[in-house]
PDB file of C-alpha atoms and ligand atoms in Angstrom:
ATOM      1  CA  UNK A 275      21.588 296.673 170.492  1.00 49.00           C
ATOM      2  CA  UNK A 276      20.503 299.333 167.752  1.00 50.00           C
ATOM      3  CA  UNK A 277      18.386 296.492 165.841  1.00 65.00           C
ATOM      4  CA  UNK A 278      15.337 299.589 166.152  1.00 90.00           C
ATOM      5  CA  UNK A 279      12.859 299.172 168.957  1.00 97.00           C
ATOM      6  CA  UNK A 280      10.534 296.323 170.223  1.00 98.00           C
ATOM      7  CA  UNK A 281       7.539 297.516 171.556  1.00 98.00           C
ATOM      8  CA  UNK A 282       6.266 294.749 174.076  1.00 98.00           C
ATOM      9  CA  UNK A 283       3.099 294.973 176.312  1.00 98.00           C
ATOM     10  CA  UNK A 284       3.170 291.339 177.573  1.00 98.00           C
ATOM     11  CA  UNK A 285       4.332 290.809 180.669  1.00 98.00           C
ATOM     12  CA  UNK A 286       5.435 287.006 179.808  1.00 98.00           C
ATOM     13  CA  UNK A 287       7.096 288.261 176.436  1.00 98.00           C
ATOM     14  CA  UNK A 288       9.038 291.199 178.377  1.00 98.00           C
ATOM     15  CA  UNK A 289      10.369 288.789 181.002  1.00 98.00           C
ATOM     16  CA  UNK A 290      11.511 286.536 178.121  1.00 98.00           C
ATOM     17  CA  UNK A 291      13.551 288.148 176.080  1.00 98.00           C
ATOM     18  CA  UNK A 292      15.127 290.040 179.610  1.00 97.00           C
ATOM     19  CA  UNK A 293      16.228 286.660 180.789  1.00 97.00           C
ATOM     20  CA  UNK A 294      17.762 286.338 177.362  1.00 97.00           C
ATOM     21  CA  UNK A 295      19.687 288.768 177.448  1.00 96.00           C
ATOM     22  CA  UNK A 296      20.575 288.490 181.063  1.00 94.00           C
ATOM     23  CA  UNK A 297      21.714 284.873 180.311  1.00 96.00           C
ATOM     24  CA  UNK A 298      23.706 285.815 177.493  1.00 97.00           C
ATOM     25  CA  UNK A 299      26.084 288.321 179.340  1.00 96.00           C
ATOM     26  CA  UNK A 300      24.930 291.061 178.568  1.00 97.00           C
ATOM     27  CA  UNK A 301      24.248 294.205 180.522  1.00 98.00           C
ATOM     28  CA  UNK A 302      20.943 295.156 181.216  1.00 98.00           C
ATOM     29  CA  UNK A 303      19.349 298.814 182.120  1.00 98.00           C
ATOM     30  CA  UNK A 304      16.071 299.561 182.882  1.00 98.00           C
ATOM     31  CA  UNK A 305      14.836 302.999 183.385  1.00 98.00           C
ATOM     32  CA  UNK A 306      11.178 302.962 184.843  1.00 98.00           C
ATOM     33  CA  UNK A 307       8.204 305.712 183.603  1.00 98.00           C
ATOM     34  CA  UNK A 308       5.318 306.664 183.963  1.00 98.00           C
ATOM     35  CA  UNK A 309       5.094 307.723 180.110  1.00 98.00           C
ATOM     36  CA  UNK A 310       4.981 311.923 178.609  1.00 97.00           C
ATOM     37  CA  UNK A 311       8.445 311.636 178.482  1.00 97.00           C
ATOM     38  CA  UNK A 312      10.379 314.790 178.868  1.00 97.00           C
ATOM     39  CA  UNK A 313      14.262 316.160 178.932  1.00 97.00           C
ATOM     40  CA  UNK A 314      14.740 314.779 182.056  1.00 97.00           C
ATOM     41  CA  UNK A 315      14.023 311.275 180.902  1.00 98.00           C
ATOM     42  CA  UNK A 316      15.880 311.375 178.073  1.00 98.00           C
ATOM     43  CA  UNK A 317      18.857 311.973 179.777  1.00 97.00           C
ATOM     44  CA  UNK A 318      18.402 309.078 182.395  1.00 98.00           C
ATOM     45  CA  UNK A 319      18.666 307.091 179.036  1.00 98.00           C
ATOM     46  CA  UNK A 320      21.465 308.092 177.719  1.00 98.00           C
ATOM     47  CA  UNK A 321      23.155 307.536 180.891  1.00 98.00           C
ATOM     48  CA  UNK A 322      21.791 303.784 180.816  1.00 98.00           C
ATOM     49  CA  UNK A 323      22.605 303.574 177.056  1.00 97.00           C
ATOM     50  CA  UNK A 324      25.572 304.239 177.860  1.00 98.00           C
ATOM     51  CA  UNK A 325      26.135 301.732 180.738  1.00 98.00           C
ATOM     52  CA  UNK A 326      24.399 298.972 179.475  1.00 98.00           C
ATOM     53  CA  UNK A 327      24.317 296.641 176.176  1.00 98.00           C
ATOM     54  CA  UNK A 328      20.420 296.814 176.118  1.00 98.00           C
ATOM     55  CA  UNK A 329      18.236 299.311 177.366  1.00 98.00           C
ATOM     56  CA  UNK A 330      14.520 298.905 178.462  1.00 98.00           C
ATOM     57  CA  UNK A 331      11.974 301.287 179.086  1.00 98.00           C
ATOM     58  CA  UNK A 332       9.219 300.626 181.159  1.00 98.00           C
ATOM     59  CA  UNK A 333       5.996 303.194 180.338  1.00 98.00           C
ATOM     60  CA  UNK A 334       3.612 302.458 183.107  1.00 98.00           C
ATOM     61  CA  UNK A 335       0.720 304.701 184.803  1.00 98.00           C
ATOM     62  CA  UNK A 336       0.518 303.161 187.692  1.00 98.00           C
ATOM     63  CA  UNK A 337      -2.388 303.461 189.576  1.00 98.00           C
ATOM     64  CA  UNK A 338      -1.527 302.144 192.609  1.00 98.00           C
ATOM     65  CA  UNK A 339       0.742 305.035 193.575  1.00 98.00           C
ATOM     66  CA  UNK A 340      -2.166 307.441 192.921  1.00 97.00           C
ATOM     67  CA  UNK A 341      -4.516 308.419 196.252  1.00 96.00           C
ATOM     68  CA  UNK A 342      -8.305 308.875 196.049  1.00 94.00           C
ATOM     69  CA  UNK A 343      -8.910 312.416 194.643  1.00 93.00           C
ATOM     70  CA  UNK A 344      -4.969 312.437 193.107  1.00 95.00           C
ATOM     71  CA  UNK A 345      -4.725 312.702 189.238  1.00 96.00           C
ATOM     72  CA  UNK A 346      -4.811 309.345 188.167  1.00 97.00           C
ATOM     73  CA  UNK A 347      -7.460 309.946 185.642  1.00 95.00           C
ATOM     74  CA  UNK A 348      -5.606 313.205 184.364  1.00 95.00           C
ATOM     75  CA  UNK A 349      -2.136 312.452 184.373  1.00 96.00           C
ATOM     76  CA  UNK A 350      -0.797 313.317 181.468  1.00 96.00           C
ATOM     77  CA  UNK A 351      -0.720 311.004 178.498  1.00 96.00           C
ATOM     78  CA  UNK A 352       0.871 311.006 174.779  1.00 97.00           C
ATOM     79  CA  UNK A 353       2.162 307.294 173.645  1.00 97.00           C
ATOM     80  CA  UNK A 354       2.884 308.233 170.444  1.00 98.00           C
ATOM     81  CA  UNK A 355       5.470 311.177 170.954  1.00 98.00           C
ATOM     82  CA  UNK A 356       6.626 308.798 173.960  1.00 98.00           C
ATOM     83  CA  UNK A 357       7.260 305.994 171.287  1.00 98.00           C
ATOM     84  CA  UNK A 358       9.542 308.892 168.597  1.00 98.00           C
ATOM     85  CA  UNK A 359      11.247 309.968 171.826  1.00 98.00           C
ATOM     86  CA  UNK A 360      12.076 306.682 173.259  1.00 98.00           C
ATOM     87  CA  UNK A 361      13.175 305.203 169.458  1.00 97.00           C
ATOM     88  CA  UNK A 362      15.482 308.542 169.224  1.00 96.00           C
ATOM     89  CA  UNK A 363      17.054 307.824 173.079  1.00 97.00           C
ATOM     90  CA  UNK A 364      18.471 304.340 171.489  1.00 97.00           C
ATOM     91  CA  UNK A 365      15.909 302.351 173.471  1.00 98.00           C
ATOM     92  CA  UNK A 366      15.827 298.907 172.531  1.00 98.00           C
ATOM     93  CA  UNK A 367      12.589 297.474 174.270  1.00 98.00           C
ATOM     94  CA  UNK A 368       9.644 299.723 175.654  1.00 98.00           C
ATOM     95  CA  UNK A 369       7.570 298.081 178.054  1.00 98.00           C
ATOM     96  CA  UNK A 370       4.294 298.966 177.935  1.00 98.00           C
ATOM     97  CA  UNK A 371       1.708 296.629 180.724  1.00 98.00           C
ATOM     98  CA  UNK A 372      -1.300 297.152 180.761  1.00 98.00           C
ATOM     99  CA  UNK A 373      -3.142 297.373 184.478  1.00 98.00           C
ATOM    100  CA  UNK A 374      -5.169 294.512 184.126  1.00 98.00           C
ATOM    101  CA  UNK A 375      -2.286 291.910 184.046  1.00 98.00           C
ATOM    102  CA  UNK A 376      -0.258 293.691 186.608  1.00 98.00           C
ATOM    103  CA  UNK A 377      -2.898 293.911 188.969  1.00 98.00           C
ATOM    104  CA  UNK A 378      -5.063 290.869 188.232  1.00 98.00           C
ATOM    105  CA  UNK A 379      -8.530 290.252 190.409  1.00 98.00           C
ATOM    106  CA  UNK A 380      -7.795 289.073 193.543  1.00 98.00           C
ATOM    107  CA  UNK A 381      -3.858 291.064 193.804  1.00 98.00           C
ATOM    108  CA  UNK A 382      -3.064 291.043 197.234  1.00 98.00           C
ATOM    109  CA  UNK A 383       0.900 291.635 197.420  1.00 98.00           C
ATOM    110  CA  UNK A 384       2.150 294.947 198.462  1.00 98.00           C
ATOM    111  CA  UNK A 385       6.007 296.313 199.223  1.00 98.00           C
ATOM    112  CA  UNK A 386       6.224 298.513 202.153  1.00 98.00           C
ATOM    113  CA  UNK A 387       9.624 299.976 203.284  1.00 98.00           C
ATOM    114  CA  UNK A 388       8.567 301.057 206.719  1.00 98.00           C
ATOM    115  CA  UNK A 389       9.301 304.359 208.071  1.00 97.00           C
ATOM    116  CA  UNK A 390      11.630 306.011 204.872  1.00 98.00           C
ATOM    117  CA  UNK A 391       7.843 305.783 203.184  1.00 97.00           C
ATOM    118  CA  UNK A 392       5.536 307.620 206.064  1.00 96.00           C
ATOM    119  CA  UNK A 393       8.063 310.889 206.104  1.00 96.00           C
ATOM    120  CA  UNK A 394       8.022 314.147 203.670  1.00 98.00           C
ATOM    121  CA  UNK A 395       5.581 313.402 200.522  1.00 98.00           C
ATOM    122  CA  UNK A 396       4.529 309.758 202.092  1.00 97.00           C
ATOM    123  CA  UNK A 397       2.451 311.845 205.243  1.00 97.00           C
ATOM    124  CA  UNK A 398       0.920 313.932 202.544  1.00 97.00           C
ATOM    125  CA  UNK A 399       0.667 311.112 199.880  1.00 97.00           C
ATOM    126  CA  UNK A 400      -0.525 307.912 202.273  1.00 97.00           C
ATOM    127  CA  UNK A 401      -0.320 304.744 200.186  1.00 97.00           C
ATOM    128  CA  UNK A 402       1.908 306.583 197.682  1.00 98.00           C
ATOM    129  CA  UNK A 403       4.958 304.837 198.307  1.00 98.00           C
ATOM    130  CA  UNK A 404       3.442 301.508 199.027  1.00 98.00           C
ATOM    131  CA  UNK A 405       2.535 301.624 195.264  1.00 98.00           C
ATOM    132  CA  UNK A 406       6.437 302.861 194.213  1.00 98.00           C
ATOM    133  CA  UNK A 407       7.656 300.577 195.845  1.00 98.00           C
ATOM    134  CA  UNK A 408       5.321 297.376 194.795  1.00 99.00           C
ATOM    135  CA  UNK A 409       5.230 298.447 190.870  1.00 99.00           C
ATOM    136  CA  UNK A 410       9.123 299.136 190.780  1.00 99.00           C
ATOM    137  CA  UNK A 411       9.334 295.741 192.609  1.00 99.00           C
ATOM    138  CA  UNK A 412       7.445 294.037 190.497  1.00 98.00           C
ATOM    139  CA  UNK A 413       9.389 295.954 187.205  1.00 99.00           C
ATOM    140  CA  UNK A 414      12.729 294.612 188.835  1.00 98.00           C
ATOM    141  CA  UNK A 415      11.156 291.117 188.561  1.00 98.00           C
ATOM    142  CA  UNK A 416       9.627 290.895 185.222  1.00 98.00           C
ATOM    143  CA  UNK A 417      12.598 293.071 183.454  1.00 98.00           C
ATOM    144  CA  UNK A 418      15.519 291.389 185.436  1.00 98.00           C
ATOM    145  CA  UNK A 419      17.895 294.915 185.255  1.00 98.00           C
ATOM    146  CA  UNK A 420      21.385 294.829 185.982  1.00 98.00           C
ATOM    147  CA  UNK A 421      20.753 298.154 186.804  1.00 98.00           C
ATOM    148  CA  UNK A 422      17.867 300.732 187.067  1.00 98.00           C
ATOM    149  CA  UNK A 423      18.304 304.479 186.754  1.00 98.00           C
ATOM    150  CA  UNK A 424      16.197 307.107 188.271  1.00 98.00           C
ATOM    151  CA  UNK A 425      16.177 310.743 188.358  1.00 98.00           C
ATOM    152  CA  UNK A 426      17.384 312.849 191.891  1.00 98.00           C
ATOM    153  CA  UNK A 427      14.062 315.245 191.490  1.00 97.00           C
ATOM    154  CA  UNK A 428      12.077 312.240 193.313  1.00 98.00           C
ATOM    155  CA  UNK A 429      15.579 311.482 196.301  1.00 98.00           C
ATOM    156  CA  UNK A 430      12.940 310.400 198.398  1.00 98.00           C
ATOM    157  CA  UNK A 431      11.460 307.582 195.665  1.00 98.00           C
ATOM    158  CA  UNK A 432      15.400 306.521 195.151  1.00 98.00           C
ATOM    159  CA  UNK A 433      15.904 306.398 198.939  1.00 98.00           C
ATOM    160  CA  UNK A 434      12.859 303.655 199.163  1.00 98.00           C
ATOM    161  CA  UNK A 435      13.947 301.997 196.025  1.00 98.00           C
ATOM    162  CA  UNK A 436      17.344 301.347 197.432  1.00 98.00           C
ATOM    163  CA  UNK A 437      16.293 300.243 200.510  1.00 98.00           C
ATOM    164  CA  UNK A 438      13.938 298.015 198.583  1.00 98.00           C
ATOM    165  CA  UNK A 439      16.521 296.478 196.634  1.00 98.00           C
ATOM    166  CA  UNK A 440      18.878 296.160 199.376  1.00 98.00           C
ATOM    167  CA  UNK A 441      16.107 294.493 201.944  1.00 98.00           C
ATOM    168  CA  UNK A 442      14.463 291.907 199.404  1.00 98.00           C
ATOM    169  CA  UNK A 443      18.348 291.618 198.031  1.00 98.00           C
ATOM    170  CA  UNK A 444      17.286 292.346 194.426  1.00 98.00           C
ATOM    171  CA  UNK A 445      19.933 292.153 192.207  1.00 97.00           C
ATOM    172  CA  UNK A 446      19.813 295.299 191.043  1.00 98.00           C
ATOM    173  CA  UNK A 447      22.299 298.597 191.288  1.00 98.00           C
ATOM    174  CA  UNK A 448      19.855 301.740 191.681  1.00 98.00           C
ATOM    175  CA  UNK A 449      21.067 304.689 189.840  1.00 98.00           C
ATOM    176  CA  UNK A 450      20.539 308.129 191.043  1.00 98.00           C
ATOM    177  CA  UNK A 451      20.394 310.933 188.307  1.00 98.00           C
ATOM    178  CA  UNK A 452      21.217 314.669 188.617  1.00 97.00           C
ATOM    179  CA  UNK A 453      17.695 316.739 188.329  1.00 97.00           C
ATOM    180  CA  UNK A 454      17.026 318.259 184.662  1.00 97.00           C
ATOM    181  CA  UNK A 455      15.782 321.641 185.169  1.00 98.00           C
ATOM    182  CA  UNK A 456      14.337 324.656 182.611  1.00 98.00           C
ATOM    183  CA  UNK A 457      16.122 327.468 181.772  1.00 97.00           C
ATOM    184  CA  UNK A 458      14.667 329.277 185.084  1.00 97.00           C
ATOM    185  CA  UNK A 459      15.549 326.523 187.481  1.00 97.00           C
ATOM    186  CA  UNK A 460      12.371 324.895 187.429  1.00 98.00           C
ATOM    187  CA  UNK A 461      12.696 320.957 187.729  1.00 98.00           C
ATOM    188  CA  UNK A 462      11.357 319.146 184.807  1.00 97.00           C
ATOM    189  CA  UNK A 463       8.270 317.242 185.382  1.00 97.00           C
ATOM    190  CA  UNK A 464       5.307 315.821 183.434  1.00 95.00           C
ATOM    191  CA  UNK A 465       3.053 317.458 185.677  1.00 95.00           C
ATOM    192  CA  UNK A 466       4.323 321.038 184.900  1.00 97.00           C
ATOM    193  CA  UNK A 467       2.092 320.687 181.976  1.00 96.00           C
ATOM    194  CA  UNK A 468      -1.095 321.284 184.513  1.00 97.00           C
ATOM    195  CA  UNK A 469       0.343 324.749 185.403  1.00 98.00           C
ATOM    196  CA  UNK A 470      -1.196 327.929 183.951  1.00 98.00           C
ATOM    197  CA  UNK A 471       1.390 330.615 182.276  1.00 98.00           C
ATOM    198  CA  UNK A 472       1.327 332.785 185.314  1.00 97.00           C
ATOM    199  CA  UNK A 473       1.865 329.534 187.850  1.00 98.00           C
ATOM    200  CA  UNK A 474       4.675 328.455 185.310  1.00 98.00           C
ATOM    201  CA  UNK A 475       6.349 331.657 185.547  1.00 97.00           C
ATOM    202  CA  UNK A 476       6.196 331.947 189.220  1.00 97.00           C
ATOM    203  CA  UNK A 477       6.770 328.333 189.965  1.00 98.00           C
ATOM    204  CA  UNK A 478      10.859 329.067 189.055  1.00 98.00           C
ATOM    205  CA  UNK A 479      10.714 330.076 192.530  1.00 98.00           C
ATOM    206  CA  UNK A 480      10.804 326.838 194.332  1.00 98.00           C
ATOM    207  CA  UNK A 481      14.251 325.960 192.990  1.00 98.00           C
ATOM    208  CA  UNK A 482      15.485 329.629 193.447  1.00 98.00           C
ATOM    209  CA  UNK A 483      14.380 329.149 197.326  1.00 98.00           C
ATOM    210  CA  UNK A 484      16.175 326.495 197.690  1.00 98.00           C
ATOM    211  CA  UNK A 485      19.977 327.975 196.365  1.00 97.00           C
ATOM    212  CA  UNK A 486      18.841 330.622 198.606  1.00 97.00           C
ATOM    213  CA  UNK A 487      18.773 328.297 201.489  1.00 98.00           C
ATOM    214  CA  UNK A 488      21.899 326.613 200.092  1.00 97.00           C
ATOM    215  CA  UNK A 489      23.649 330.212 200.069  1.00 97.00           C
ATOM    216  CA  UNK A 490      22.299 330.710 203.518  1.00 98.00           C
ATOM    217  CA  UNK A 491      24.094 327.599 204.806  1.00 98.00           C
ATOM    218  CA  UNK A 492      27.433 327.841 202.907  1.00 97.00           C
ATOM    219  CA  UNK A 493      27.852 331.614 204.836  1.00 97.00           C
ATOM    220  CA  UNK A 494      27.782 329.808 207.834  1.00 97.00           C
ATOM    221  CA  UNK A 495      23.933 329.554 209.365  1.00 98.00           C
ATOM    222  CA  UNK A 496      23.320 325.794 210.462  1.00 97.00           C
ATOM    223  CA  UNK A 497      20.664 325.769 212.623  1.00 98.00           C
ATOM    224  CA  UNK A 498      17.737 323.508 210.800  1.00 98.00           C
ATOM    225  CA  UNK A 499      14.709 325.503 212.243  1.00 98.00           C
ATOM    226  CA  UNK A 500      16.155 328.805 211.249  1.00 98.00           C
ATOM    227  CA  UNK A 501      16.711 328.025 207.523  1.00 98.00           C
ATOM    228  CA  UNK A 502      13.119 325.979 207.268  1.00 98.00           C
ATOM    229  CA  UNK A 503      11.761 329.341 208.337  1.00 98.00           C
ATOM    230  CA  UNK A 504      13.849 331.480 205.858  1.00 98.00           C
ATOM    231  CA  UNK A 505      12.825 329.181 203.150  1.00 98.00           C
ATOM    232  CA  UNK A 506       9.241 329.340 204.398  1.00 98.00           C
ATOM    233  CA  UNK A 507       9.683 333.109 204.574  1.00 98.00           C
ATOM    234  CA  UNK A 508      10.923 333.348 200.945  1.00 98.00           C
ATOM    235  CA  UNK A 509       8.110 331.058 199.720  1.00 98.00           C
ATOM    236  CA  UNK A 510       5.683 333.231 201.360  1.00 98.00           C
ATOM    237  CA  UNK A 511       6.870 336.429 200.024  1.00 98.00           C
ATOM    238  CA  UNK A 512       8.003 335.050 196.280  1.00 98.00           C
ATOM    239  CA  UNK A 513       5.094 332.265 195.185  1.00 98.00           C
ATOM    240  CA  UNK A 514       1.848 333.330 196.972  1.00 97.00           C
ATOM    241  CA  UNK A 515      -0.329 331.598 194.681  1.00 94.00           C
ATOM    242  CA  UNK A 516       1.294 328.348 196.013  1.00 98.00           C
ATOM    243  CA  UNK A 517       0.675 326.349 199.554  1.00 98.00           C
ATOM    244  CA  UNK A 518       3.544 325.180 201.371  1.00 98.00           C
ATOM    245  CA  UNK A 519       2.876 321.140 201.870  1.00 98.00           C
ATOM    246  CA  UNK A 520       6.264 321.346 203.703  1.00 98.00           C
ATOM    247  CA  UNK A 521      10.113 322.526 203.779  1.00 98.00           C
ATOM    248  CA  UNK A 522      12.509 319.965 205.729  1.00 98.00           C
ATOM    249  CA  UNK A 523      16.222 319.893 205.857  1.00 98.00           C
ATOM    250  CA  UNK A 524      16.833 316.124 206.500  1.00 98.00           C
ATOM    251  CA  UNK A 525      19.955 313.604 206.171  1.00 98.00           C
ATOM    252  CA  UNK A 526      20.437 312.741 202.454  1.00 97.00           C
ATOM    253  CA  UNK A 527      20.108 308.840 203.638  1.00 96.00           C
ATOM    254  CA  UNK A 528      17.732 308.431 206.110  1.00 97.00           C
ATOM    255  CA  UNK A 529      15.483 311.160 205.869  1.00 98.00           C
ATOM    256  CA  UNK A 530      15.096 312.306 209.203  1.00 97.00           C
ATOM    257  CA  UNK A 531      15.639 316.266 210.116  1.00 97.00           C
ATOM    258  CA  UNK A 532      19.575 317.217 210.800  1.00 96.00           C
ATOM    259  CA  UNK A 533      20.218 319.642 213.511  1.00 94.00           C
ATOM    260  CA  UNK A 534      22.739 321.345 212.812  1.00 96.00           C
ATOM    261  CA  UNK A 535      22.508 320.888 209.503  1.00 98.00           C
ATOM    262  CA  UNK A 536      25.760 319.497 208.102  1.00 97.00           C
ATOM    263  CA  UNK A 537      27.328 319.431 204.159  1.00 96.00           C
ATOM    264  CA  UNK A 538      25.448 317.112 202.319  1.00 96.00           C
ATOM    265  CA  UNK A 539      22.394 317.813 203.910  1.00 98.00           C
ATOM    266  CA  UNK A 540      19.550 317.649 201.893  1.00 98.00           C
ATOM    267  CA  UNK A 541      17.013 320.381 201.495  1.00 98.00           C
ATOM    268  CA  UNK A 542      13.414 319.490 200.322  1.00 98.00           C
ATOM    269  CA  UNK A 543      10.198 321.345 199.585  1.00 98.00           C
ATOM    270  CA  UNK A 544       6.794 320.154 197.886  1.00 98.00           C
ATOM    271  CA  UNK A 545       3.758 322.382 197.329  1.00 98.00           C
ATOM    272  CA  UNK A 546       0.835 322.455 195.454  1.00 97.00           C
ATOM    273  CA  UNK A 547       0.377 325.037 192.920  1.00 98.00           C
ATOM    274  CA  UNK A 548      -2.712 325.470 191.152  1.00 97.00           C
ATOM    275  CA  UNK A 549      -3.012 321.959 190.269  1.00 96.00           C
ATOM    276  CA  UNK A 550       0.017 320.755 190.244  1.00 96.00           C
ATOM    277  CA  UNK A 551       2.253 319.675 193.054  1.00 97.00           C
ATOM    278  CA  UNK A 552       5.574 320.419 192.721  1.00 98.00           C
ATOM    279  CA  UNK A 553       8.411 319.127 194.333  1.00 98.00           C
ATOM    280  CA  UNK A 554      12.271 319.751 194.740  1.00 98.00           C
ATOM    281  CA  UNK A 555      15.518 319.560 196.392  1.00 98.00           C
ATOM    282  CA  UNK A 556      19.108 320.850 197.051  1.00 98.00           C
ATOM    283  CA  UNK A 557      21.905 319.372 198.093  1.00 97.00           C
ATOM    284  CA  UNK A 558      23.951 321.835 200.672  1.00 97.00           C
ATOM    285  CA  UNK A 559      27.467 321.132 200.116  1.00 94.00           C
ATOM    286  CA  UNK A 560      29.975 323.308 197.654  1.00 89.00           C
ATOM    287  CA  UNK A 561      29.951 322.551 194.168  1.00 81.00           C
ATOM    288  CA  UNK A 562      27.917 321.515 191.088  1.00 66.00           C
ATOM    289  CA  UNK A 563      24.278 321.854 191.593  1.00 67.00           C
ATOM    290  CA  UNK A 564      21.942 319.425 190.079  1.00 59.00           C
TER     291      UNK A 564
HETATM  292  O1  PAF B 677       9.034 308.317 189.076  1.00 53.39           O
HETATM  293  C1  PAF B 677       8.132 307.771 188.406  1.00 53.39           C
HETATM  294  O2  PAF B 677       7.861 308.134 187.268  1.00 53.39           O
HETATM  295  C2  PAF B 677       7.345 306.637 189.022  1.00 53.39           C
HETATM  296  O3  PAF B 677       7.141 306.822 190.365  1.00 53.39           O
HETATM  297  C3  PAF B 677       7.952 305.244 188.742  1.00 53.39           C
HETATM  298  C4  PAF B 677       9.333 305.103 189.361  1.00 53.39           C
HETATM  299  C5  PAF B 677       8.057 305.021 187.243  1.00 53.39           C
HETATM  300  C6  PAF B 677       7.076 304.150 189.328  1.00 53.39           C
HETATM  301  O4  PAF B 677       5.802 304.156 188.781  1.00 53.39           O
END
């Protein structure tokens, strides 16, 4: 729109001026936060900037997706710097709820997308999902997108979103986003800010496991046990400071375990080092990786 940036925290007032624009033709991108914006963001807006006449930016901590003992109360936090970098990105409206009218007393609806939500991070993360899944729900409703873009770090997130959409027949197009990653591989990520120097340096390893794996599989091993244990291997001898939550090769779509393991599979790992927990993925097929 390039008329500079609204900054809205009223749920009412955001869902107004959404169905404006909706009902006036034009196109309509939302791309969903949690706030400390980073590289990786910004580029998930400049793809919707692109795609769309009017961009909208929700910044939302939500704690619904956090677990007891998780780092709800840490997670980092920096409105203002969000606010430059979302102004720069061409955003025309940041959304910015607060909890209380999202979850008012007595809440009681929840989205659950059965079974894509209790594999990889959701047996580790019970609940986790559950709260994606409501929250993004609820974003789709207030913001009215045309279409909502998300980055490919979090596949399993997108997976559940789509579903989502696709189940409650949200009229929506989901957006998947090639990963942003530093210099040394390492996926961005607002909680890489909780790692020490020494975990930073060594965390480059998770990504560099995973092309391993990918390498592995493009010279011709397929068998799904036998690369999960080279990857396990390699995290074991490379990143000792870290634990292994787990290493899966699954189907890119449904998320269950591929044996063999085909192109397109989808290699994923998450573990927790020092106090972060980090996760990635690779996609094993030929060509670009994200
Ligand atoms: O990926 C995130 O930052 C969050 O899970 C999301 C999609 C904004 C929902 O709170």
């Amino acid at each position: 729109m390039g008329m500079g940036m609204q900054i809205i925290s009223s749920c009412t007032q955001a869902q107004k001026s959404c169905l404006e624009v909706r009902g006036s033709g034009r196109k309509l991108a939302l791309v969903p936060t949690m706030g400390f914006l980073h590289a990786g963001h910004e580029s998930l807006m400049h793809w919707a900037r692109k795609h769309s006449d009017l961009l909208v930016v929700s910044l939302f901590v939500n704690p619904a997706q956090f677990g007891p003992g998780e780092d709800l109360a840490r997670y980092p936090r920096d409105l203002e710097r969000d606010v430059q970098k979302a102004g720069k990105a061409g955003v025309d409206i940041l959304f910015t709820p607060e909890a209380e009218d999202l979850y008012p007393p007595g809440y009681a609806t929840w989205v659950e997308v059965e079974g894509l939500s209790s594999a990889l991070c959701g047996r580790f993360r019970p609940g986790h999902f559950r709260g994606v899944a409501t929250i993004v729900c609820k974003m789709f409703n207030l913001l009215c997108p045309h279409l909502a873009v998300f980055g490919q770090k979090d596949w399993q997130q997108l997976v559940i979103i789509r579903r989502m959409a696709r189940d409650l027949n949200i009229p929506v197009q989901v957006v998947g986003r090639p990963t942003l990653r530093e210099q040394d591989g390492l996926a961005m990520s607002s909680r890489n800010a909780y790692l020490s120097p020494e975990e930073r340096k060594a965390a480059s390893h998770v990504f560099q496991g995973l092309k391993q794996i990918r390498e592995e599989f493009l010279a011709g091993k397929t068998g799904r046990e036998e690369l999960e244990n080279l990857l396990r291997e390699y995290y074991r001898e490379n990143l000792p400071l870290a634990a292994v939550e787990y290493v899966r090769i699954v189907d890119a779509q449904t998320l269950e375990p591929t044996d063999p393991v085909r192109p397109g599979s989808l290699a994923v790992a998450a573990l927790k080092l020092g106090k972060a927990r980090l996760i990635d993925n690779i996609l094993l097929q030929e060509g670009v990786i994200s």
